[in-house]
Short mmCIF file of C-alpha atoms and ligand atoms in Angstrom, two decimals:
data_model
loop_
_atom_site.label_atom_id
_atom_site.label_comp_id
_atom_site.label_asym_id
_atom_site.label_seq_id
_atom_site.Cartn_x
_atom_site.Cartn_y
_atom_site.Cartn_z
CA MET A 1105 0.06 -2.44 6.75
CA TYR A 1106 -2.95 -2.63 9.06
CA ASP A 1107 -1.17 -4.15 12.05
CA THR A 1108 -2.92 -2.55 15.03
CA TYR A 1109 -5.33 -5.46 15.62
CA GLN A 1110 -3.64 -7.98 17.95
CA ASP A 1111 -0.46 -5.98 17.30
CA SER A 1112 0.05 -8.03 14.17
CA ALA A 1113 -0.47 -8.00 10.39
CA ASP A 1114 -1.78 -11.59 10.38
CA ALA A 1115 -5.53 -10.85 10.23
CA SER A 1116 -5.00 -8.37 7.39
CA LEU A 1117 -2.84 -10.77 5.42
CA ARG A 1118 -5.21 -13.70 5.90
CA SER A 1119 -8.22 -11.71 4.73
CA GLY A 1120 -6.44 -9.72 1.99
CA MET A 1121 -7.52 -6.54 3.79
CA GLN A 1122 -5.92 -3.67 1.81
CA VAL A 1123 -2.87 -5.80 1.12
CA PRO A 1124 -1.26 -6.23 -1.34
CA VAL A 1125 -1.63 -2.73 -2.80
CA HIS A 1126 0.25 -1.26 -5.72
CA ASP A 1127 1.32 2.29 -6.44
CA PRO A 1128 -1.65 4.02 -8.12
CA LEU A 1129 0.46 6.66 -9.88
CA MET A 1130 2.20 3.93 -11.86
CA GLN A 1131 -1.11 2.31 -12.82
CA VAL A 1132 -2.77 5.58 -13.78
CA SER A 1133 0.11 6.46 -16.11
CA ALA A 1134 -1.04 3.57 -18.35
CA MET A 1135 -4.79 4.18 -18.14
CA PRO A 1136 -5.20 7.32 -20.28
CA ALA A 1137 -4.01 5.27 -23.24
CA VAL A 1138 -7.30 3.33 -23.20
CA THR A 1139 -9.84 6.01 -22.30
CA SER A 1140 -10.30 9.57 -23.47
CA LYS A 1141 -13.18 10.42 -21.18
CA LEU A 1142 -12.51 9.28 -17.63
CA SER A 1143 -10.61 11.32 -15.07
CA PHE A 1144 -8.36 9.81 -12.41
CA GLY A 1145 -8.29 10.82 -8.75
CA ILE A 1146 -5.28 9.47 -6.91
CA THR A 1147 -4.84 9.33 -3.16
CA VAL A 1148 -1.37 10.40 -2.05
CA SER A 1149 -0.63 11.06 1.60
CA ALA A 1150 1.00 14.44 2.22
CA THR A 1151 2.77 13.03 5.28
CA TYR A 1152 5.76 11.29 3.72
CA GLU A 1153 6.42 13.19 0.49
CA GLN A 1154 8.94 15.72 -0.74
CA PRO A 1155 6.66 18.27 -2.42
CA TYR A 1156 9.28 19.20 -5.04
CA ALA A 1157 9.29 15.65 -6.44
CA LEU A 1158 5.58 15.06 -5.87
CA ALA A 1159 4.62 18.20 -7.83
CA ARG A 1160 6.60 16.90 -10.80
CA ARG A 1161 4.89 13.50 -10.65
CA PHE A 1162 1.44 15.11 -10.74
CA SER A 1163 2.45 17.51 -13.52
CA SER A 1164 3.72 14.55 -15.54
CA LEU A 1165 0.41 12.73 -15.10
CA ASP A 1166 -1.58 15.86 -15.94
CA HIS A 1167 0.39 16.08 -19.21
CA LEU A 1168 -0.03 12.37 -19.97
CA THR A 1169 -3.79 12.47 -19.37
CA GLY A 1170 -4.50 15.79 -21.04
CA GLY A 1171 -5.58 17.34 -17.74
CA ARG A 1172 -7.59 14.49 -16.29
CA ILE A 1173 -5.86 14.23 -12.92
CA ALA A 1174 -7.02 14.88 -9.38
CA TRP A 1175 -5.06 14.52 -6.13
CA ASN A 1176 -6.93 13.21 -3.08
CA ILE A 1177 -4.92 14.62 -0.18
CA VAL A 1178 -4.81 12.54 3.00
CA THR A 1179 -2.53 12.58 6.01
CA SER A 1180 -2.15 8.86 6.90
CA TYR A 1181 -2.90 7.21 10.21
CA LEU A 1182 -0.76 4.11 10.70
CA ASP A 1183 2.20 4.19 13.05
CA GLY A 1184 3.75 1.38 11.02
CA ALA A 1185 3.90 3.65 7.97
CA ALA A 1186 6.06 6.11 9.90
CA ARG A 1187 8.33 3.35 11.21
CA ASN A 1188 8.84 1.93 7.74
CA LEU A 1189 9.67 5.36 6.39
CA GLY A 1190 12.48 6.18 8.76
CA MET A 1191 10.67 7.66 11.78
CA ASP A 1192 10.21 6.26 15.29
CA ARG A 1193 6.48 6.92 15.30
CA GLN A 1194 3.99 8.99 13.35
CA MET A 1195 3.71 12.73 13.87
CA SER A 1196 0.81 13.89 16.02
CA HIS A 1197 -2.57 14.12 14.29
CA ASP A 1198 -2.70 17.90 14.06
CA GLU A 1199 0.95 18.34 13.12
CA ARG A 1200 0.36 16.07 10.13
CA TYR A 1201 -2.15 18.64 8.90
CA GLU A 1202 0.34 21.49 9.49
CA LEU A 1203 2.87 19.58 7.44
CA ALA A 1204 0.23 18.91 4.75
CA ALA A 1205 -0.55 22.65 4.61
CA GLU A 1206 3.08 23.37 3.77
CA VAL A 1207 3.32 20.48 1.30
CA VAL A 1208 0.36 21.83 -0.70
CA ASP A 1209 1.66 25.37 -0.47
CA VAL A 1210 4.98 24.34 -2.03
CA CYS A 1211 3.13 22.42 -4.74
CA TYR A 1212 0.83 25.39 -5.49
CA LYS A 1213 3.88 27.65 -5.85
CA LEU A 1214 5.55 25.20 -8.25
CA TRP A 1215 2.44 24.55 -10.33
CA GLU A 1216 1.06 28.07 -10.51
CA GLY A 1217 3.90 30.46 -9.79
CA SER A 1218 7.02 29.13 -11.45
CA TRP A 1219 6.36 29.20 -15.20
CA GLU A 1220 4.60 32.15 -16.79
CA GLU A 1221 1.90 31.47 -19.38
CA ASP A 1222 4.16 32.26 -22.32
CA ALA A 1223 7.46 31.00 -20.86
CA VAL A 1224 7.70 28.19 -23.42
CA VAL A 1225 8.54 29.68 -26.82
CA ALA A 1226 9.95 26.59 -28.54
CA ASP A 1227 11.35 28.83 -31.26
CA ARG A 1228 13.42 27.02 -33.85
CA ALA A 1229 14.75 30.23 -35.41
CA THR A 1230 16.30 31.57 -32.21
CA LYS A 1231 16.99 28.10 -30.77
CA VAL A 1232 15.18 29.07 -27.56
CA TYR A 1233 12.99 26.54 -25.78
CA ALA A 1234 11.97 28.51 -22.69
CA ASP A 1235 12.51 32.17 -21.86
CA PRO A 1236 14.54 32.14 -18.61
CA ALA A 1237 13.10 35.53 -17.63
CA LYS A 1238 9.67 33.89 -17.43
CA VAL A 1239 10.57 30.83 -15.36
CA HIS A 1240 10.81 31.78 -11.73
CA PRO A 1241 12.39 30.14 -8.71
CA ILE A 1242 9.77 29.79 -5.98
CA GLU A 1243 12.16 30.62 -3.12
CA HIS A 1244 10.14 28.69 -0.57
CA GLU A 1245 11.54 28.78 2.94
CA GLY A 1246 9.21 27.14 5.45
CA VAL A 1247 9.08 25.12 8.66
CA TYR A 1248 9.49 21.72 7.00
CA PHE A 1249 10.83 22.45 3.53
CA SER A 1250 13.26 24.65 1.74
CA VAL A 1251 12.62 24.74 -2.02
CA PRO A 1252 14.47 27.55 -3.75
CA GLY A 1253 14.20 26.33 -7.34
CA ILE A 1254 11.95 26.31 -10.38
CA HIS A 1255 9.39 23.64 -11.23
CA LEU A 1256 10.90 20.89 -13.36
CA ALA A 1257 7.82 20.35 -15.54
CA GLU A 1258 6.41 22.93 -17.91
CA PRO A 1259 2.78 23.92 -17.30
CA SER A 1260 0.27 21.11 -17.80
CA PRO A 1261 -3.36 21.61 -18.90
CA GLN A 1262 -4.71 22.14 -15.38
CA ARG A 1263 -1.40 23.07 -13.68
CA THR A 1264 -2.80 22.31 -10.21
CA PRO A 1265 -4.60 18.95 -10.36
CA VAL A 1266 -8.15 19.00 -9.00
CA ILE A 1267 -7.72 18.99 -5.24
CA TRP A 1268 -9.71 16.37 -3.38
CA GLN A 1269 -9.40 15.85 0.35
CA ALA A 1270 -10.41 13.00 2.66
CA GLY A 1271 -10.28 13.24 6.45
CA THR A 1272 -13.17 14.51 8.52
CA SER A 1273 -11.82 15.41 11.98
CA SER A 1274 -12.21 19.08 12.92
CA THR A 1275 -8.64 19.74 11.74
CA GLY A 1276 -9.35 17.76 8.56
CA ARG A 1277 -12.47 19.83 7.89
CA ALA A 1278 -10.49 23.06 8.29
CA PHE A 1279 -7.93 21.74 5.79
CA ALA A 1280 -10.74 20.79 3.38
CA ALA A 1281 -12.45 24.15 3.76
CA ARG A 1282 -9.26 25.87 2.68
CA ASN A 1283 -7.91 23.53 -0.01
CA ALA A 1284 -10.49 21.08 -1.33
CA GLU A 1285 -12.35 21.52 -4.58
CA ALA A 1286 -13.97 18.14 -3.93
CA VAL A 1287 -14.30 16.45 -0.54
CA PHE A 1288 -14.43 12.69 0.00
CA THR A 1289 -16.46 11.94 3.12
CA VAL A 1290 -17.96 8.91 4.75
CA ALA A 1291 -20.63 8.47 7.44
CA PRO A 1292 -23.06 5.72 8.39
CA THR A 1293 -26.10 8.03 8.37
CA ALA A 1294 -27.14 11.11 6.39
CA GLN A 1295 -27.70 12.97 9.65
CA VAL A 1296 -24.10 12.46 10.83
CA LEU A 1297 -22.84 13.50 7.41
CA ARG A 1298 -24.95 16.67 7.38
CA GLY A 1299 -23.14 18.01 10.43
CA TYR A 1300 -19.77 17.63 8.68
CA VAL A 1301 -21.02 19.10 5.40
CA ASP A 1302 -22.50 22.19 7.06
CA ASP A 1303 -19.27 22.79 8.98
CA ILE A 1304 -17.04 22.41 5.90
CA ARG A 1305 -19.16 24.82 3.86
CA ALA A 1306 -19.33 27.36 6.72
CA GLN A 1307 -15.56 27.28 7.19
CA ALA A 1308 -15.03 27.63 3.42
CA ALA A 1309 -17.20 30.75 3.41
CA GLN A 1310 -15.17 32.16 6.31
CA ALA A 1311 -12.00 31.53 4.28
CA GLY A 1312 -13.42 33.68 1.47
CA ARG A 1313 -14.43 30.83 -0.81
CA ASP A 1314 -17.80 30.16 -2.42
CA PRO A 1315 -19.04 27.31 -0.21
CA ARG A 1316 -20.91 25.79 -3.16
CA SER A 1317 -17.65 25.48 -5.09
CA LEU A 1318 -16.66 22.67 -2.70
CA LEU A 1319 -18.30 19.58 -4.14
CA ILE A 1320 -18.90 16.99 -1.46
CA PHE A 1321 -19.09 13.27 -2.17
CA THR A 1322 -19.77 10.42 0.22
CA GLU A 1323 -18.79 6.79 0.06
CA ILE A 1324 -21.59 4.26 -0.46
CA THR A 1325 -21.94 0.67 -1.57
CA THR A 1326 -24.91 -0.57 -3.57
CA VAL A 1327 -26.31 -4.07 -3.94
CA VAL A 1328 -28.80 -3.94 -6.81
CA ALA A 1329 -30.97 -6.43 -8.68
CA PRO A 1330 -34.13 -6.09 -10.79
CA THR A 1331 -36.36 -6.57 -7.71
CA ASP A 1332 -35.99 -5.80 -4.00
CA GLU A 1333 -36.27 -9.53 -3.16
CA GLU A 1334 -33.48 -10.51 -5.55
CA ALA A 1335 -31.28 -7.73 -4.18
CA GLN A 1336 -31.85 -8.87 -0.59
CA ALA A 1337 -30.92 -12.42 -1.59
CA LYS A 1338 -27.74 -11.14 -3.23
CA TYR A 1339 -26.91 -9.13 -0.11
CA ALA A 1340 -27.45 -12.19 2.11
CA GLU A 1341 -25.00 -14.11 -0.02
CA LEU A 1342 -22.43 -11.31 0.02
CA LEU A 1343 -22.62 -11.19 3.81
CA THR A 1344 -21.46 -14.81 3.96
CA TRP A 1345 -18.23 -13.66 2.29
CA THR A 1346 -17.36 -10.95 4.80
CA ASP A 1347 -14.49 -11.57 7.17
CA TYR A 1348 -15.12 -10.61 10.80
CA GLU A 1349 -11.42 -10.44 11.76
CA GLY A 1350 -10.49 -8.62 8.56
CA ALA A 1351 -13.16 -6.03 9.33
CA LEU A 1352 -11.83 -5.61 12.87
CA ALA A 1353 -8.27 -5.30 11.54
CA PHE A 1354 -9.43 -2.56 9.18
CA TYR A 1355 -11.26 -0.62 11.86
CA ALA A 1356 -8.45 -1.06 14.40
CA GLY A 1357 -5.88 0.22 11.91
CA ILE A 1358 -7.82 3.28 10.92
CA THR A 1359 -8.79 4.22 14.49
CA GLY A 1360 -5.54 3.22 16.20
CA VAL A 1361 -7.54 1.23 18.78
CA ASP A 1362 -6.76 -2.48 19.13
CA LEU A 1363 -10.30 -3.86 19.23
CA SER A 1364 -9.09 -7.31 20.27
CA ALA A 1365 -8.49 -5.80 23.71
CA LEU A 1366 -12.12 -4.60 24.04
CA ASP A 1367 -15.31 -6.44 24.98
CA PRO A 1368 -16.99 -7.03 21.58
CA ASP A 1369 -20.41 -6.34 23.08
CA GLN A 1370 -19.75 -3.15 25.06
CA PRO A 1371 -20.42 0.22 23.35
CA LEU A 1372 -17.38 1.95 21.86
CA GLN A 1373 -16.15 5.08 23.64
CA TYR A 1374 -14.39 7.94 21.88
CA VAL A 1375 -10.73 8.31 22.82
CA GLU A 1376 -8.38 10.83 21.27
CA THR A 1377 -5.78 9.00 19.17
CA ASP A 1378 -3.18 10.02 16.60
CA SER A 1379 -4.91 7.96 13.91
CA ALA A 1380 -7.97 8.89 11.82
CA ARG A 1381 -10.26 10.54 14.34
CA PHE A 1382 -13.36 10.64 12.16
CA ALA A 1383 -13.45 6.83 12.07
CA LEU A 1384 -13.91 6.51 15.82
CA GLU A 1385 -16.10 9.59 16.08
CA ILE A 1386 -18.76 8.41 13.63
CA PHE A 1387 -19.37 5.26 15.68
CA SER A 1388 -19.04 6.80 19.15
CA GLY A 1389 -21.00 9.97 19.70
CA ALA A 1390 -21.49 11.69 16.34
CA ASP A 1391 -25.06 10.34 16.51
CA PRO A 1392 -26.19 10.56 20.17
CA SER A 1393 -29.18 8.30 19.47
CA ARG A 1394 -27.04 5.32 18.51
CA GLU A 1395 -24.39 3.29 20.35
CA TRP A 1396 -22.13 0.86 18.51
CA THR A 1397 -20.31 -2.20 19.88
CA PRO A 1398 -17.14 -3.54 18.20
CA ARG A 1399 -19.14 -6.56 16.97
CA GLU A 1400 -21.75 -4.30 15.34
CA VAL A 1401 -19.07 -2.10 13.79
CA ALA A 1402 -17.30 -5.17 12.36
CA HIS A 1403 -20.55 -6.31 10.71
CA PHE A 1404 -21.24 -2.81 9.43
CA VAL A 1405 -17.79 -2.23 7.90
CA GLY A 1406 -17.57 -5.81 6.52
CA ILE A 1407 -19.23 -4.57 3.33
CA GLY A 1408 -18.68 -1.02 2.17
CA ALA A 1409 -16.36 0.01 5.03
CA MET A 1410 -17.77 3.00 6.92
CA GLY A 1411 -20.41 4.10 4.46
CA PRO A 1412 -23.98 2.84 4.11
CA VAL A 1413 -25.00 -0.12 1.94
CA PHE A 1414 -28.09 0.52 -0.20
CA VAL A 1415 -29.82 -2.75 -1.08
CA GLY A 1416 -32.74 -3.03 -3.48
CA SER A 1417 -34.23 -2.57 -6.91
CA PRO A 1418 -33.01 0.31 -9.10
CA ALA A 1419 -35.92 2.46 -7.90
CA THR A 1420 -35.22 1.70 -4.22
CA VAL A 1421 -31.53 2.54 -4.58
CA ALA A 1422 -32.24 5.68 -6.62
CA ASP A 1423 -34.67 6.81 -3.87
CA GLU A 1424 -31.90 6.35 -1.26
CA LEU A 1425 -29.42 8.29 -3.37
CA GLU A 1426 -31.86 11.16 -3.81
CA HIS A 1427 -32.66 11.13 -0.10
CA TRP A 1428 -28.97 11.39 0.86
CA MET A 1429 -28.29 14.16 -1.66
CA GLU A 1430 -30.95 16.26 0.00
CA ALA A 1431 -30.70 15.23 3.65
CA ALA A 1432 -26.90 15.57 3.78
CA ASP A 1433 -26.66 18.42 1.21
CA ILE A 1434 -24.05 16.57 -0.84
CA ASP A 1435 -23.14 16.73 -4.52
CA GLY A 1436 -22.52 13.09 -5.34
CA PHE A 1437 -21.25 9.66 -4.38
CA ASN A 1438 -18.05 7.70 -4.34
CA LEU A 1439 -18.97 4.12 -5.20
CA ALA A 1440 -17.27 1.40 -3.19
CA TYR A 1441 -17.80 -2.21 -4.15
CA ALA A 1442 -18.86 -5.45 -2.52
CA ALA A 1443 -17.70 -7.45 -5.54
CA THR A 1444 -15.69 -6.24 -8.47
CA PRO A 1445 -16.59 -5.73 -11.25
CA GLY A 1446 -20.10 -6.97 -10.28
CA THR A 1447 -21.09 -4.01 -8.09
CA PHE A 1448 -20.14 -1.55 -10.82
CA VAL A 1449 -21.72 -3.54 -13.65
CA ASP A 1450 -25.01 -3.73 -11.72
CA PHE A 1451 -24.89 -0.02 -10.99
CA ILE A 1452 -24.25 0.87 -14.63
CA ASP A 1453 -26.84 -1.53 -16.05
CA LEU A 1454 -29.60 -0.95 -13.51
CA VAL A 1455 -29.20 2.26 -11.49
CA VAL A 1456 -27.75 4.62 -14.11
CA PRO A 1457 -30.78 4.26 -16.47
CA GLU A 1458 -33.11 4.88 -13.52
CA LEU A 1459 -31.15 8.02 -12.57
CA GLN A 1460 -31.17 9.18 -16.19
CA ARG A 1461 -34.96 8.75 -16.28
CA ARG A 1462 -35.15 10.97 -13.20
CA GLY A 1463 -32.89 13.61 -14.77
CA ARG A 1464 -30.22 12.99 -12.11
CA TYR A 1465 -27.46 11.66 -14.34
CA TRP A 1466 -25.92 12.89 -17.60
CA ASP A 1467 -26.64 11.02 -20.84
CA GLU A 1468 -23.18 11.07 -22.37
CA TYR A 1469 -19.54 11.72 -21.57
CA ASP A 1470 -17.73 14.66 -23.10
CA GLU A 1471 -14.49 14.03 -24.91
CA GLY A 1472 -11.37 16.09 -24.28
CA VAL A 1473 -12.58 17.61 -21.03
CA THR A 1474 -10.31 18.13 -18.05
CA ALA A 1475 -11.08 16.81 -14.58
CA ARG A 1476 -11.82 20.33 -13.35
CA GLU A 1477 -14.19 21.09 -16.25
CA LYS A 1478 -16.17 18.01 -15.30
CA LEU A 1479 -16.77 19.49 -11.87
CA TYR A 1480 -17.15 23.16 -12.76
CA GLY A 1481 -18.13 23.25 -16.42
CA PRO A 1482 -16.46 24.01 -19.76
CA GLY A 1483 -13.61 26.49 -19.73
CA GLN A 1484 -12.78 26.05 -16.03
CA ARG A 1485 -9.42 24.32 -16.50
CA ARG A 1486 -7.51 26.31 -13.90
CA VAL A 1487 -8.12 26.69 -10.18
CA ARG A 1488 -10.86 29.19 -9.36
CA LYS A 1489 -9.83 32.67 -8.28
CA ASP A 1490 -11.03 32.04 -4.73
CA HIS A 1491 -8.88 28.92 -4.32
CA PRO A 1492 -5.65 29.36 -2.31
CA ALA A 1493 -3.49 28.13 -5.22
CA ALA A 1494 -4.76 31.09 -7.27
CA VAL A 1495 -2.72 33.59 -5.24
CA TYR A 1496 0.30 32.24 -7.14
CA ARG A 1497 -1.33 32.47 -10.58
CA ARG A 1498 0.85 34.79 -12.60
CA ASP A 1499 -1.94 35.37 -15.12
CA LEU A 1500 -4.11 36.90 -12.37
CA ALA A 1501 -1.76 39.14 -10.40
CA THR A 1502 1.73 40.50 -10.19
CA LYS A 1503 4.02 39.29 -7.44
CA ALA A 1504 3.96 42.67 -5.68
CA THR A 1505 0.17 42.66 -5.26
CA ARG A 1506 -0.20 39.07 -4.18
CA PRO A 1507 -1.62 38.72 -0.68
CA ALA A 1508 0.17 36.67 1.94
CA VAL A 1509 -1.06 33.09 2.08
CA PRO A 1510 -2.87 32.38 5.35
CA THR A 1511 -1.81 29.24 7.13
CA LEU A 1512 -4.25 26.49 8.11
C1 LIG B 2611 -13.65 8.45 2.97
C2 LIG B 2611 -12.22 8.56 3.39
C3 LIG B 2611 -11.26 7.82 2.71
C4 LIG B 2611 -9.92 7.88 3.08
N1 LIG B 2611 -8.97 7.14 2.41
C5 LIG B 2611 -7.67 7.19 2.81
C6 LIG B 2611 -6.66 6.44 2.17
O1 LIG B 2611 -6.94 5.73 1.21
N2 LIG B 2611 -5.37 6.54 2.61
C7 LIG B 2611 -5.04 7.37 3.65
O2 LIG B 2611 -3.87 7.44 4.04
N3 LIG B 2611 -5.98 8.10 4.26
C8 LIG B 2611 -7.27 8.01 3.87
N4 LIG B 2611 -8.23 8.76 4.50
C9 LIG B 2611 -7.81 9.91 5.27
C10 LIG B 2611 -7.30 9.67 6.59
O3 LIG B 2611 -8.28 9.07 7.35
C11 LIG B 2611 -6.91 11.04 7.08
O4 LIG B 2611 -6.06 11.66 6.17
C12 LIG B 2611 -6.17 11.10 8.38
O5 LIG B 2611 -6.11 9.95 9.06
C13 LIG B 2611 -6.84 12.09 9.27
O6 LIG B 2611 -8.18 11.92 9.27
P1 LIG B 2611 -9.07 12.74 10.24
O7 LIG B 2611 -8.96 14.19 9.86
O8 LIG B 2611 -10.45 12.23 10.00
O9 LIG B 2611 -8.58 12.47 11.63
C14 LIG B 2611 -9.56 8.70 4.15
C15 LIG B 2611 -10.53 9.44 4.82
C16 LIG B 2611 -11.85 9.38 4.46
C17 LIG B 2611 -12.86 10.21 5.21
#
């Protein structure tokens, strides 16, 4: 619950701001029955999970979807979450990332290192399902977890789901550089985003990974109509539906700063909090040429949260998308919505054909392709050899030659 603003959940409840929300893993388990082409990226915080159970849930979904699952790893930011999950307060910002590093390490061991490629024999004649000599206990003994056993699910098409990451503080970027195959970012300007992108790629290279193998996406919202004038009129109408208090409740929750206690017309100052640091940083110093007051931030995040809103004809919006791809050196976009399904329908009907004309968008969806193959191309079902999960791949190395896994 976003309950930082006025120390209460009222503004969030009144405006329906990220409440109610249902468990996405449950919903996604039903979705592959009605599509054979889409992949599903699910956000699960690594802060409150037992990795042994979580790894099984993702393996189950990877089986159910035929390998169309991605995990967007986040580390949470609301104190109330910790209190409702049995703690007095949330762990410090950086310790949450240390915990997340161990959570993913346990998961990588279970997904990649427990079952050998040919462990499942399913042999009717000998009545053997799996060869016990080829299913290995992971014997994990760490700071936060002790997981001696074997993975409960047999290998799924991708084994490790595609690893996404969202969280752009310096610690978050280090975590992304090590673990992410795709990064979910957000910034109000391409210039602010560029700084983050360059840093993530540089750190990935230092960690021995191909920096171009990290595909970076940023959140945007589009308001499109056949002409610029019609799109501006649509945007003006959408603005009348935004909720000033709901926007403040959102921003207060994510930053950990109760904005009701601040002068709405004085520029925001950066303060170190244990919440999501990027959210305060991008409006207080990431761009030295721009100051933001709480009132301006509330209007900005009212539509599209912390990303930009592109308003205009298909050509105008396509120009913006191309500009951001180049200026911020990103690989794609994560589409938020101002109205659903309207924002998506407009994008599909108007912007996609324009992008296809420009050779920026594919013409058809492939059937039977895993989430990872969509990012990296046919045949790339398993994590790349330079990804940290690959050190546990039994098809690549023997246990004796495996290097030690560096910590975050
Ligand atoms: C674009 C974006 C979307 C995010 N979505 C969520 C989310 O849905 N749930 C969540 O717990 N954290 C989400 N986060 C991540 C948290 O902000 C992050 O895990 C944590 O607070 C630390 O962020 P920091 O590294 O920026 O300080 C998101 C982050 C970004 C950049």
